[in-house]
């Protein structure tokens, strides 16, 4: 349907007209945005680990975390081992992203995948 309904003050009734090219383009943008998966703010840690395993990244993540020195390393290991959930905006996620050479979009995809694991 490429028409839009509107209220006509002149005719005092609802009428239809063809959509303009700009309206058609905006409709396509809106449809694409609605269909795009939402990146969850956090996922269960088990799901995150399973997504990393499926993507072949878990060994590199463990190596990175296990070689982190000092208190930062201890906290990262505790977070990876004992956290119930992992937040997308957690600094460790960004560190892992950089070490793995992934783009922010690829991390988003891992979070989306993790959210779908049952």
C-alpha positions as a printed NumPy array, in Angstrom:
array([[  0.   ,   0.   ,   0.   ],
       [  1.551,   3.263,  -1.141],
       [ -1.137,   5.59 ,   0.121],
       [ -1.466,   7.61 ,   3.255],
       [ -4.679,   8.562,   5.048],
       [ -5.216,  12.091,   6.284],
       [ -8.   ,  14.315,   7.576],
       [ -9.168,  16.917,   5.096],
       [-10.322,  20.103,   6.801],
       [-11.896,  21.268,   3.557],
       [-13.966,  18.128,   2.942],
       [-14.324,  17.391,   6.683],
       [-13.531,  13.733,   6.082],
       [-10.674,  11.285,   5.984],
       [ -9.079,  10.963,   2.569],
       [ -6.195,   9.095,   0.965],
       [ -3.366,  10.228,  -1.26 ],
       [ -0.312,   8.644,  -2.831],
       [  2.853,   8.745,  -0.742],
       [  5.604,  11.103,  -1.871],
       [  9.024,   9.666,  -2.795],
       [ 10.406,  10.992,   0.511],
       [  7.612,   9.281,   2.452],
       [  8.234,   6.024,   0.598],
       [ 11.962,   6.232,   1.373],
       [ 11.287,   6.968,   5.048],
       [  8.874,   4.027,   5.228],
       [ 11.628,   1.716,   3.933],
       [ 14.032,   3.089,   6.55 ],
       [ 11.447,   2.576,   9.301],
       [ 10.735,  -0.998,   8.192],
       [ 14.45 ,  -1.84 ,   8.126],
       [ 14.989,  -0.304,  11.569],
       [ 12.086,  -2.254,  13.043],
       [ 13.451,  -5.507,  11.604],
       [ 17.003,  -4.961,  12.888],
       [ 17.836,  -7.057,  15.952],
       [ 18.243,  -5.16 ,  19.199],
       [ 21.601,  -5.519,  20.916],
       [ 20.894,  -6.549,  24.512],
       [ 22.482,  -4.455,  27.247],
       [ 23.474,  -7.658,  29.021],
       [ 23.292, -11.412,  28.582],
       [ 23.76 , -14.336,  30.968],
       [ 27.474, -15.115,  31.33 ],
       [ 26.891, -18.749,  30.376],
       [ 25.292, -17.621,  27.102],
       [ 28.168, -15.21 ,  26.446],
       [ 30.685, -17.997,  26.995],
       [ 28.743, -20.365,  24.727],
       [ 28.616, -17.69 ,  22.001],
       [ 32.378, -17.152,  22.333],
       [ 32.973, -20.91 ,  22.092],
       [ 30.741, -21.193,  19.017],
       [ 32.604, -18.295,  17.374],
       [ 35.986, -19.858,  18.188],
       [ 37.064, -17.033,  20.513],
       [ 36.948, -18.6  ,  23.982],
       [ 40.57 , -19.811,  24.046],
       [ 41.852, -16.338,  23.123],
       [ 39.609, -14.721,  25.747],
       [ 40.92 , -17.082,  28.446],
       [ 44.519, -16.411,  27.407],
       [ 43.944, -12.661,  27.493],
       [ 42.283, -12.71 ,  30.909],
       [ 44.764, -15.197,  32.405],
       [ 47.737, -13.062,  31.357],
       [ 46.343,  -9.786,  32.694],
       [ 48.59 ,  -8.643,  35.561],
       [ 47.746,  -7.328,  38.993],
       [ 44.396,  -6.485,  40.451],
       [ 42.911,  -5.809,  37.006],
       [ 43.71 ,  -9.39 ,  36.058],
       [ 42.276, -10.759,  39.287],
       [ 39.075,  -8.767,  38.797],
       [ 38.78 ,  -9.806,  35.143],
       [ 39.225, -13.476,  36.036],
       [ 36.64 , -13.179,  38.817],
       [ 34.22 , -11.427,  36.46 ],
       [ 34.633, -14.049,  33.755],
       [ 34.344, -16.936,  36.204],
       [ 31.666, -15.786,  38.64 ],
       [ 29.527, -13.042,  37.109],
       [ 25.922, -14.056,  36.493],
       [ 25.649, -11.719,  33.496],
       [ 27.939,  -9.726,  31.232],
       [ 27.113,  -6.145,  30.27 ],
       [ 27.782,  -4.908,  26.739],
       [ 29.311,  -1.714,  28.14 ],
       [ 31.67 ,  -3.45 ,  30.61 ],
       [ 35.312,  -2.384,  30.152],
       [ 36.411,  -6.038,  29.934],
       [ 34.184,  -6.494,  26.872],
       [ 35.963,  -3.604,  25.16 ],
       [ 39.357,  -5.031,  26.095],
       [ 38.376,  -8.427,  24.698],
       [ 37.091,  -6.767,  21.534],
       [ 40.416,  -5.017,  20.967],
       [ 42.52 ,  -8.108,  21.704],
       [ 40.432, -10.258,  19.366],
       [ 40.525,  -7.555,  16.683],
       [ 36.737,  -7.474,  16.439],
       [ 34.604,  -4.517,  15.42 ],
       [ 31.925,  -3.143,  17.751],
       [ 29.371,  -4.622,  15.337],
       [ 30.926,  -8.072,  15.697],
       [ 30.679,  -7.805,  19.493],
       [ 27.046,  -6.735,  19.068],
       [ 26.48 ,  -9.852,  16.959],
       [ 27.981, -12.014,  19.705],
       [ 25.6  , -10.412,  22.23 ],
       [ 22.623, -10.927,  19.908],
       [ 23.664, -14.557,  19.419],
       [ 24.127, -15.055,  23.159],
       [ 20.657, -13.67 ,  23.809],
       [ 19.138, -16.324,  21.542],
       [ 20.786, -19.284,  23.288],
       [ 18.255, -21.193,  25.343]])
